[in-house]
Each structure stands twice: as structure tokens, then as C-alpha cells.
mmCIF file of C-alpha atoms and ligand atoms in Angstrom:
data_model
loop_
_atom_site.group_PDB
_atom_site.id
_atom_site.type_symbol
_atom_site.label_atom_id
_atom_site.label_comp_id
_atom_site.label_asym_id
_atom_site.label_seq_id
_atom_site.Cartn_x
_atom_site.Cartn_y
_atom_site.Cartn_z
ATOM 1 C CA MET A 286 5.556 50.039 15.315
ATOM 2 C CA SER A 287 4.859 52.992 13.095
ATOM 3 C CA ASN A 288 7.165 52.106 10.206
ATOM 4 C CA SER A 289 6.280 48.429 9.819
ATOM 5 C CA LEU A 290 3.938 47.128 7.186
ATOM 6 C CA SER A 291 0.643 45.938 8.583
ATOM 7 C CA GLN A 292 1.277 42.282 7.601
ATOM 8 C CA GLU A 293 4.668 42.193 9.340
ATOM 9 C CA PRO A 294 4.668 40.514 12.725
ATOM 10 C CA GLU A 295 5.188 42.616 15.793
ATOM 11 C CA PHE A 296 7.567 41.710 18.580
ATOM 12 C CA ASP A 297 7.156 42.205 22.283
ATOM 13 C CA SER A 298 9.807 44.779 23.155
ATOM 14 C CA GLN A 299 9.100 44.320 26.859
ATOM 15 C CA LEU A 300 10.158 40.677 26.625
ATOM 16 C CA LEU A 301 13.209 41.413 24.467
ATOM 17 C CA GLY A 302 14.328 44.231 26.787
ATOM 18 C CA ASN A 303 14.202 41.932 29.793
ATOM 19 C CA VAL A 304 16.580 39.248 28.566
ATOM 20 C CA LYS A 305 20.192 39.586 29.666
ATOM 21 C CA VAL A 306 22.884 37.721 27.791
ATOM 22 C CA VAL A 307 25.640 36.814 30.257
ATOM 23 C CA LEU A 308 29.026 35.727 28.861
ATOM 24 C CA CYS A 309 31.366 34.124 31.418
ATOM 25 C CA GLN A 310 35.099 34.716 31.160
ATOM 26 C CA THR A 311 35.200 34.988 27.390
ATOM 27 C CA SER A 312 38.753 34.489 26.095
ATOM 28 C CA HIS A 313 38.469 35.896 22.583
ATOM 29 C CA PRO A 314 37.270 39.494 22.283
ATOM 30 C CA GLY A 315 36.200 38.755 18.707
ATOM 31 C CA ASN A 316 33.547 36.425 20.109
ATOM 32 C CA ILE A 317 32.221 39.217 22.335
ATOM 33 C CA GLY A 318 31.828 41.437 19.279
ATOM 34 C CA ALA A 319 30.207 38.661 17.250
ATOM 35 C CA ALA A 320 27.849 37.883 20.153
ATOM 36 C CA ALA A 321 26.811 41.562 20.334
ATOM 37 C CA ARG A 322 26.040 41.473 16.621
ATOM 38 C CA ALA A 323 24.070 38.236 16.981
ATOM 39 C CA MET A 324 22.055 39.803 19.793
ATOM 40 C CA LYS A 325 21.285 42.996 17.920
ATOM 41 C CA THR A 326 19.984 41.162 14.850
ATOM 42 C CA MET A 327 17.390 39.548 17.133
ATOM 43 C CA GLY A 328 16.522 42.697 19.062
ATOM 44 C CA LEU A 329 18.419 41.887 22.263
ATOM 45 C CA THR A 330 20.521 44.661 23.763
ATOM 46 C CA TYR A 331 21.377 43.727 27.332
ATOM 47 C CA LEU A 332 24.893 42.238 27.427
ATOM 48 C CA VAL A 333 26.750 41.403 30.648
ATOM 49 C CA LEU A 334 30.390 40.296 30.599
ATOM 50 C CA VAL A 335 31.668 38.381 33.602
ATOM 51 C CA ASN A 336 35.398 38.907 33.998
ATOM 52 C CA PRO A 337 36.292 38.865 30.275
ATOM 53 C CA LYS A 338 39.923 38.109 29.453
ATOM 54 C CA GLU A 339 40.379 41.107 27.175
ATOM 55 C CA TYR A 340 37.844 43.921 27.070
ATOM 56 C CA PRO A 341 37.324 46.626 25.827
ATOM 57 C CA SER A 342 39.065 45.585 22.665
ATOM 58 C CA HIS A 343 39.496 46.776 19.112
ATOM 59 C CA GLU A 344 38.776 43.272 17.834
ATOM 60 C CA ALA A 345 35.463 43.146 19.691
ATOM 61 C CA SER A 346 34.427 46.449 18.122
ATOM 62 C CA VAL A 347 35.414 45.308 14.630
ATOM 63 C CA ARG A 348 33.546 41.997 14.934
ATOM 64 C CA SER A 349 30.441 43.684 16.337
ATOM 65 C CA SER A 350 29.974 45.346 12.956
ATOM 66 C CA GLY A 351 26.960 47.645 13.374
ATOM 67 C CA ALA A 352 26.277 46.589 16.966
ATOM 68 C CA LEU A 353 28.677 48.982 18.683
ATOM 69 C CA ASP A 354 25.752 50.309 20.719
ATOM 70 C CA VAL A 355 25.268 46.875 22.326
ATOM 71 C CA LEU A 356 28.987 46.725 23.150
ATOM 72 C CA ASP A 357 29.049 50.295 24.461
ATOM 73 C CA SER A 358 26.217 49.596 26.875
ATOM 74 C CA ALA A 359 27.621 46.213 27.973
ATOM 75 C CA VAL A 360 28.090 45.873 31.721
ATOM 76 C CA VAL A 361 31.310 44.284 32.966
ATOM 77 C CA VAL A 362 31.222 42.541 36.362
ATOM 78 C CA ASP A 363 33.672 40.440 38.363
ATOM 79 C CA THR A 364 31.411 37.563 39.369
ATOM 80 C CA ILE A 365 28.479 35.638 37.953
ATOM 81 C CA GLU A 366 26.567 36.326 41.187
ATOM 82 C CA GLU A 367 26.675 40.059 40.395
ATOM 83 C CA ALA A 368 25.460 39.417 36.851
ATOM 84 C CA LEU A 369 22.485 37.368 38.059
ATOM 85 C CA ALA A 370 21.524 39.293 41.219
ATOM 86 C CA ASP A 371 18.205 40.788 40.044
ATOM 87 C CA CYS A 372 17.201 37.918 37.722
ATOM 88 C CA ARG A 373 14.158 35.734 38.415
ATOM 89 C CA LEU A 374 14.697 33.153 35.700
ATOM 90 C CA ILE A 375 18.167 31.890 34.845
ATOM 91 C CA ILE A 376 18.985 29.657 31.931
ATOM 92 C CA GLY A 377 22.420 28.087 31.492
ATOM 93 C CA THR A 378 23.575 26.907 28.072
ATOM 94 C CA SER A 379 25.832 23.913 27.638
ATOM 95 C CA SER A 380 26.522 21.243 25.060
ATOM 96 C CA ARG A 381 27.593 18.772 27.734
ATOM 97 C CA ASN A 382 25.532 16.503 29.965
ATOM 98 C CA ARG A 383 26.517 16.745 33.609
ATOM 99 C CA ALA A 384 27.136 14.065 36.220
ATOM 100 C CA LEU A 385 24.324 15.575 38.281
ATOM 101 C CA PRO A 386 21.688 16.287 35.623
ATOM 102 C CA TRP A 387 19.953 19.653 35.726
ATOM 103 C CA PRO A 388 16.391 20.317 34.453
ATOM 104 C CA LEU A 389 17.099 20.005 30.728
ATOM 105 C CA ILE A 390 15.189 21.840 28.001
ATOM 106 C CA GLU A 391 15.564 22.599 24.303
ATOM 107 C CA PRO A 392 15.854 26.147 22.957
ATOM 108 C CA ARG A 393 12.230 26.272 21.783
ATOM 109 C CA GLU A 394 10.933 25.257 25.213
ATOM 110 C CA MET A 395 13.161 27.954 26.670
ATOM 111 C CA GLY A 396 11.466 30.547 24.466
ATOM 112 C CA GLU A 397 8.023 29.319 25.535
ATOM 113 C CA ILE A 398 8.973 29.545 29.226
ATOM 114 C CA ILE A 399 10.338 33.065 28.795
ATOM 115 C CA ARG A 400 7.183 34.095 26.904
ATOM 116 C CA GLN A 401 4.773 32.622 29.410
ATOM 117 C CA GLN A 402 6.457 33.515 32.676
ATOM 118 C CA THR A 403 5.978 37.233 32.618
ATOM 119 C CA ASP A 404 6.575 37.420 36.362
ATOM 120 C CA ALA A 405 10.012 35.812 35.951
ATOM 121 C CA ARG A 406 11.783 38.835 34.527
ATOM 122 C CA PRO A 407 14.534 39.895 34.169
ATOM 123 C CA VAL A 408 15.739 36.679 32.594
ATOM 124 C CA ALA A 409 19.423 35.749 32.269
ATOM 125 C CA ILE A 410 20.799 33.404 29.626
ATOM 126 C CA VAL A 411 24.298 32.348 30.589
ATOM 127 C CA PHE A 412 27.051 31.242 28.198
ATOM 128 C CA GLY A 413 30.346 29.572 29.103
ATOM 129 C CA ARG A 414 33.975 29.918 28.122
ATOM 130 C CA GLU A 415 35.206 28.915 24.673
ATOM 131 C CA SER A 416 37.614 26.370 26.144
ATOM 132 C CA THR A 417 35.793 24.753 29.036
ATOM 133 C CA GLY A 418 32.202 25.991 28.809
ATOM 134 C CA LEU A 419 30.193 26.597 31.974
ATOM 135 C CA LEU A 420 31.551 25.222 35.234
ATOM 136 C CA ASN A 421 29.252 22.855 37.122
ATOM 137 C CA GLU A 422 29.026 25.448 39.900
ATOM 138 C CA GLU A 423 27.804 28.041 37.369
ATOM 139 C CA LEU A 424 25.205 25.763 35.792
ATOM 140 C CA GLN A 425 24.009 24.961 39.304
ATOM 141 C CA LEU A 426 22.999 28.613 39.757
ATOM 142 C CA CYS A 427 20.521 28.220 36.869
ATOM 143 C CA HIS A 428 16.904 27.023 36.795
ATOM 144 C CA TYR A 429 17.388 25.193 33.515
ATOM 145 C CA HIS A 430 20.119 23.712 31.348
ATOM 146 C CA VAL A 431 19.374 24.442 27.710
ATOM 147 C CA ASN A 432 21.069 22.282 25.152
ATOM 148 C CA ILE A 433 21.093 23.088 21.436
ATOM 149 C CA PRO A 434 20.515 19.738 19.734
ATOM 150 C CA ALA A 435 23.566 19.146 17.555
ATOM 151 C CA ASN A 436 25.650 16.418 15.970
ATOM 152 C CA PRO A 437 26.347 14.025 18.872
ATOM 153 C CA GLU A 438 29.896 13.634 17.592
ATOM 154 C CA TYR A 439 30.485 17.401 17.461
ATOM 155 C CA MET A 440 28.111 19.199 19.807
ATOM 156 C CA SER A 441 30.031 22.318 20.641
ATOM 157 C CA LEU A 442 29.069 25.443 18.693
ATOM 158 C CA ASN A 443 31.200 28.549 18.540
ATOM 159 C CA LEU A 444 30.161 30.876 21.373
ATOM 160 C CA ALA A 445 28.703 33.599 19.123
ATOM 161 C CA ALA A 446 26.920 30.978 16.999
ATOM 162 C CA ALA A 447 25.291 29.625 20.162
ATOM 163 C CA VAL A 448 24.275 33.170 21.170
ATOM 164 C CA GLN A 449 22.766 33.649 17.700
ATOM 165 C CA LEU A 450 20.676 30.519 17.890
ATOM 166 C CA ILE A 451 19.416 31.145 21.398
ATOM 167 C CA ALA A 452 18.681 34.814 20.604
ATOM 168 C CA TYR A 453 16.680 33.665 17.565
ATOM 169 C CA GLU A 454 14.506 31.479 19.776
ATOM 170 C CA VAL A 455 13.939 34.408 22.130
ATOM 171 C CA ARG A 456 12.899 36.499 19.144
ATOM 172 C CA LEU A 457 10.470 33.851 17.911
ATOM 173 C CA ALA A 458 9.012 33.688 21.403
ATOM 174 C CA SER A 459 8.569 37.457 21.434
ATOM 175 C CA LYS A 460 6.421 37.428 18.301
ATOM 176 C CA ILE A 461 2.994 38.803 19.001
ATOM 177 C CA GLU A 462 0.238 36.754 17.403
ATOM 178 C CA SER A 463 -2.529 38.957 16.096
ATOM 179 C CA SER A 464 -5.020 37.106 18.325
ATOM 180 C CA GLN A 465 -2.996 37.870 21.450
ATOM 181 C CA ASN A 466 -4.309 40.528 23.732
ATOM 182 C CA VAL A 467 -1.152 42.310 24.700
ATOM 183 C CA ASN A 468 -0.751 45.235 26.957
ATOM 184 C CA THR A 469 2.640 46.542 25.855
ATOM 185 C CA GLU A 470 2.993 48.692 28.956
ATOM 186 C CA GLN A 471 2.929 45.770 31.370
ATOM 187 C CA GLY A 472 3.586 42.721 29.230
ATOM 188 C CA TYR A 473 0.949 40.026 29.077
ATOM 189 C CA SER A 474 -0.166 38.130 32.070
ATOM 190 C CA ASP A 475 -2.940 35.765 33.048
ATOM 191 C CA ALA A 476 -2.572 36.573 36.733
ATOM 192 C CA PRO A 477 -5.103 38.934 38.291
ATOM 193 C CA ALA A 478 -3.611 42.367 38.946
ATOM 194 C CA ASP A 479 -4.184 41.999 42.697
ATOM 195 C CA ASP A 480 -1.953 38.932 42.835
ATOM 196 C CA LEU A 481 0.860 40.685 41.003
ATOM 197 C CA ASP A 482 0.709 43.510 43.508
ATOM 198 C CA LYS A 483 1.320 41.189 46.412
ATOM 199 C CA GLU A 484 5.020 41.362 46.958
ATOM 200 C CA SER A 485 5.292 38.007 48.647
ATOM 201 C CA GLU A 486 3.765 36.316 45.593
ATOM 202 C CA GLN A 487 6.480 37.703 43.365
ATOM 203 C CA LEU A 488 9.104 35.229 42.201
ATOM 204 C CA ALA A 489 12.273 35.575 44.238
ATOM 205 C CA SER A 490 15.358 37.058 42.606
ATOM 206 C CA PHE A 491 18.638 35.175 42.314
ATOM 207 C CA GLU A 492 20.063 37.312 45.126
ATOM 208 C CA GLU A 493 17.232 36.252 47.451
ATOM 209 C CA VAL A 494 17.435 32.553 46.575
ATOM 210 C CA ASN A 495 21.221 32.629 46.856
ATOM 211 C CA GLY A 496 20.878 34.254 50.287
ATOM 212 C CA LEU A 497 18.586 31.378 51.289
ATOM 213 C CA TYR A 498 21.115 28.848 49.971
ATOM 214 C CA ASN A 499 23.964 30.450 51.949
ATOM 215 C CA HIS A 500 21.805 30.472 55.066
ATOM 216 C CA LEU A 501 20.890 26.798 54.595
ATOM 217 C CA GLU A 502 24.535 25.907 54.152
ATOM 218 C CA SER A 503 25.561 27.777 57.294
ATOM 219 C CA THR A 504 22.800 26.168 59.422
ATOM 220 C CA MET A 505 23.585 22.723 58.025
ATOM 221 C CA LYS A 506 27.206 23.255 59.040
ATOM 222 C CA GLN A 507 26.171 24.143 62.565
ATOM 223 C CA THR A 508 24.050 21.021 62.931
ATOM 224 C CA GLU A 509 26.889 19.011 61.329
ATOM 225 C CA PHE A 510 24.534 17.719 58.671
ATOM 226 C CA TYR A 511 26.938 19.244 56.151
ATOM 227 C CA ASN A 512 30.682 18.739 56.388
ATOM 228 C CA PRO A 513 32.492 21.264 54.152
ATOM 229 C CA GLU A 514 35.576 19.028 54.233
ATOM 230 C CA GLN A 515 33.547 16.371 52.443
ATOM 231 C CA PRO A 516 30.821 18.228 50.554
ATOM 232 C CA LYS A 517 30.114 15.386 48.072
ATOM 233 C CA LEU A 518 27.046 16.295 46.000
ATOM 234 C CA LEU A 519 25.060 17.894 48.819
ATOM 235 C CA PRO A 520 25.540 21.574 47.830
ATOM 236 C CA ALA A 521 24.615 20.807 44.217
ATOM 237 C CA ARG A 522 21.588 18.746 45.254
ATOM 238 C CA ILE A 523 20.329 21.531 47.499
ATOM 239 C CA ARG A 524 20.841 24.021 44.675
ATOM 240 C CA ARG A 525 18.807 21.751 42.401
ATOM 241 C CA VAL A 526 15.944 21.564 44.886
ATOM 242 C CA LEU A 527 15.895 25.372 44.998
ATOM 243 C CA ALA A 528 16.059 25.631 41.191
ATOM 244 C CA LYS A 529 13.125 23.248 40.774
ATOM 245 C CA ALA A 530 11.041 25.016 43.401
ATOM 246 C CA HIS A 531 10.863 28.450 41.681
ATOM 247 C CA LEU A 532 10.297 30.013 45.100
ATOM 248 C CA ASN A 533 8.483 33.289 45.563
ATOM 249 C CA LYS A 534 9.592 35.993 48.018
ATOM 250 C CA GLY A 535 7.162 34.880 50.722
ATOM 251 C CA GLU A 536 8.424 31.294 50.571
ATOM 252 C CA VAL A 537 12.047 32.434 50.799
ATOM 253 C CA ASN A 538 11.106 34.497 53.850
ATOM 254 C CA ILE A 539 9.384 31.559 55.583
ATOM 255 C CA LEU A 540 12.379 29.285 55.057
ATOM 256 C CA ARG A 541 14.814 31.968 56.215
ATOM 257 C CA GLY A 542 12.654 32.631 59.261
ATOM 258 C CA PHE A 543 12.733 28.937 60.126
ATOM 259 C CA LEU A 544 16.515 28.823 59.667
ATOM 260 C CA SER A 545 16.950 31.897 61.907
ATOM 261 C CA SER A 546 14.890 30.187 64.599
ATOM 262 C CA MET A 547 17.118 27.105 64.250
ATOM 263 C CA ASP A 548 20.232 29.281 64.565
ATOM 264 C CA LYS A 549 18.863 30.844 67.756
ATOM 265 C CA TYR A 550 17.882 27.444 69.130
ATOM 266 C CA ILE A 551 21.380 26.086 68.458
ATOM 267 C CA LYS A 552 22.941 29.114 70.211
ATOM 268 C CA ARG A 553 20.717 28.560 73.250
ATOM 269 C CA GLN A 554 21.707 24.888 73.356
ATOM 270 C CA ILE A 555 25.410 25.763 73.196
ATOM 271 C CA LYS A 556 25.034 28.349 75.997
ATOM 272 C CA GLY A 557 23.135 25.887 78.185
ATOM 273 C CA GLN A 558 25.793 23.164 77.868
HETATM 274 N N1 SAH B 1270 34.317 23.163 25.015
HETATM 275 C C1 SAH B 1270 33.236 23.714 25.747
HETATM 276 C C2 SAH B 1270 32.236 24.350 24.805
HETATM 277 C C3 SAH B 1270 32.398 25.771 24.764
HETATM 278 S S1 SAH B 1270 31.442 26.472 23.500
HETATM 279 C C4 SAH B 1270 32.545 22.648 26.552
HETATM 280 O O1 SAH B 1270 32.987 21.544 26.533
HETATM 281 O O2 SAH B 1270 31.568 22.940 27.246
HETATM 282 C C5 SAH B 1270 31.080 28.018 24.295
HETATM 283 C C6 SAH B 1270 29.690 28.143 24.845
HETATM 284 O O3 SAH B 1270 28.719 28.132 23.784
HETATM 285 C C7 SAH B 1270 29.244 27.049 25.789
HETATM 286 O O4 SAH B 1270 29.734 27.228 27.080
HETATM 287 C C8 SAH B 1270 27.731 27.247 25.743
HETATM 288 O O5 SAH B 1270 27.382 28.363 26.507
HETATM 289 C C9 SAH B 1270 27.505 27.544 24.273
HETATM 290 N N2 SAH B 1270 27.249 26.327 23.462
HETATM 291 C C10 SAH B 1270 28.025 25.780 22.525
HETATM 292 N N3 SAH B 1270 27.439 24.685 22.002
HETATM 293 C C11 SAH B 1270 26.261 24.514 22.641
HETATM 294 C C12 SAH B 1270 25.199 23.547 22.558
HETATM 295 N N4 SAH B 1270 25.217 22.521 21.709
HETATM 296 N N5 SAH B 1270 24.151 23.712 23.396
HETATM 297 C C13 SAH B 1270 24.090 24.742 24.279
HETATM 298 N N6 SAH B 1270 25.070 25.670 24.388
HETATM 299 C C14 SAH B 1270 26.132 25.572 23.579
#
């Protein structure tokens, strides 16, 4: 940073540039603008809007103040799956505990995870609707549930306030300690370069893990282990297993290969009947 004083901390722009803020079905355009402003103050620029109620909007632009650039480059998509497709680490934010608990962390732990897991980028941080928050099905697409500790009698922050707080933690996590040996071209990593080159060792993207989930569901239907008429908690439990496993590409391929062999086996059995 050429224009910063030597005693000012430096921030890892590679980390900051790899964090997507995903807002699901935001109702009030003013909140989108305020979220863009909150992001920009912390050095985040990558905003994704899933099916916003009203956007583009004059109110969003007004509330963004000087962060029109973040709004202008925002990507609008129809589904959360599109927003997450290339992400390797997905964090869902919610003030509410869920009937089926998800791996729960606090914002500071979230920052630490994002800082340490350099192979888990891009990262998505997902925010819910003003009225109803994140749906269970949306949280179940995430690796972690991050909860901002708040007054137990009044836990729900305004959407843009929640974005501000979470973005602040990302910024703190991106601070480069003077003792850190950082290669700004590639980010920092403890893994030997050879390992990073191996594609199968790379963490799987959301699209790959979701493909595995869909395959599992389809095979489980064929074997009648899973009855879609009475799903109960099975889909969510399987999603949670996958979230906890942090699978790499090679592992996804093995499991898909096994499922394909099962599918073929089932077909042969049906033919032979
Ligand atoms: N009434 C909604 C809350 C919506 S607040 C509900 O019951 O879930 C809008 C969004 O801000 C939430 O979906 C979440 O993404 C974020 N948020 C608000 N308060 C939060 C908290 N205490 N911890 C984590 N995220 C929070």
C-alpha cells in the first residue's frame, strides 16, 4: 500500500476480494444500499442479490451513499444455488436456533476460519430476509451457522447492521500481522505447493457437493431408503453430514463413482427380474 503510513496495518486484499456477500430476497431496497455501504467501509466489494423484491432502486442508491460502485457491480441471480455455485466455504447468518442444529460459530471464529482456510475460497456469507430470515433449506446449504451474540430477548439485528458486523470481522481477519510471511500474489498457505496443484485435493465447490447430494437423493429413492412423500429430517441430516465433511474434489468423485455403480447395479437387477 503505497499511500499508507508505515505504522498502519495492512489488509490482505486477496482475502477481502474472495468474500461474497449474498443477500436472499431482500424486501427493502434501502437495506441493499445500506449493506453495500457497510461492505465498502470494510473493503468488501462482491455483492450478490438473490431474487430481490425491488432492484435496481433509487432508494438503494441513496442509502449506499458513496458505495455506488459496490451496487453497480452487484450480481443479481434467481436462486441461491446460482449465488453459491463456485464457493468452497459457505457461512449462513441467523439469529435463530434451528430444530436441527447446524455447526454453530461466532463471528470471530468465522473470521479465523476464513483467514486460515486459504484453499476454501471463494467464500460466501449468506444473509436472510428482513421478515423471516434464512429458510432452514437455505441454512442447510451452508457449512456453518454464524450467530451474532445479542440480547437474548431481542436477537434480531437490522439486515445492514448484521452485514456491517460480519464484514468488520472479515476485515479484522484480513489484517496482516507484521510477523506474517504473506505472499500477496497467492495468499498465505501452509500447504506445500505440490499439494495445492493436485486438483483432487482441492476443496469441492458448492456446485460439486450439491451434485453429490442430488445424486445421493436419487439413488436413495431408487433403493427406497428415502421416501420423498415422507422426507422427515433425512435430507437435512444428509446435508449436514456433507457440510461437516468439507469434501475435496477427489472424495466427491469417489462417492459419485460408487453411486453410479449402484445405479447400474439397480438397473441390471430390474432388467433381470
Ligand atoms: N426475523 C428474522 C430476522 C431477520 S434479520 C428471523 O427471525 O430470522 C435479517 C438478517 O440479518 C437475518 O436473516 C440474518 O442474516 C441477519 N441477522 C440479524 N440478526 C442476526 C444475529 N443476531 N446473528 C446472525 N445474523 C443475524
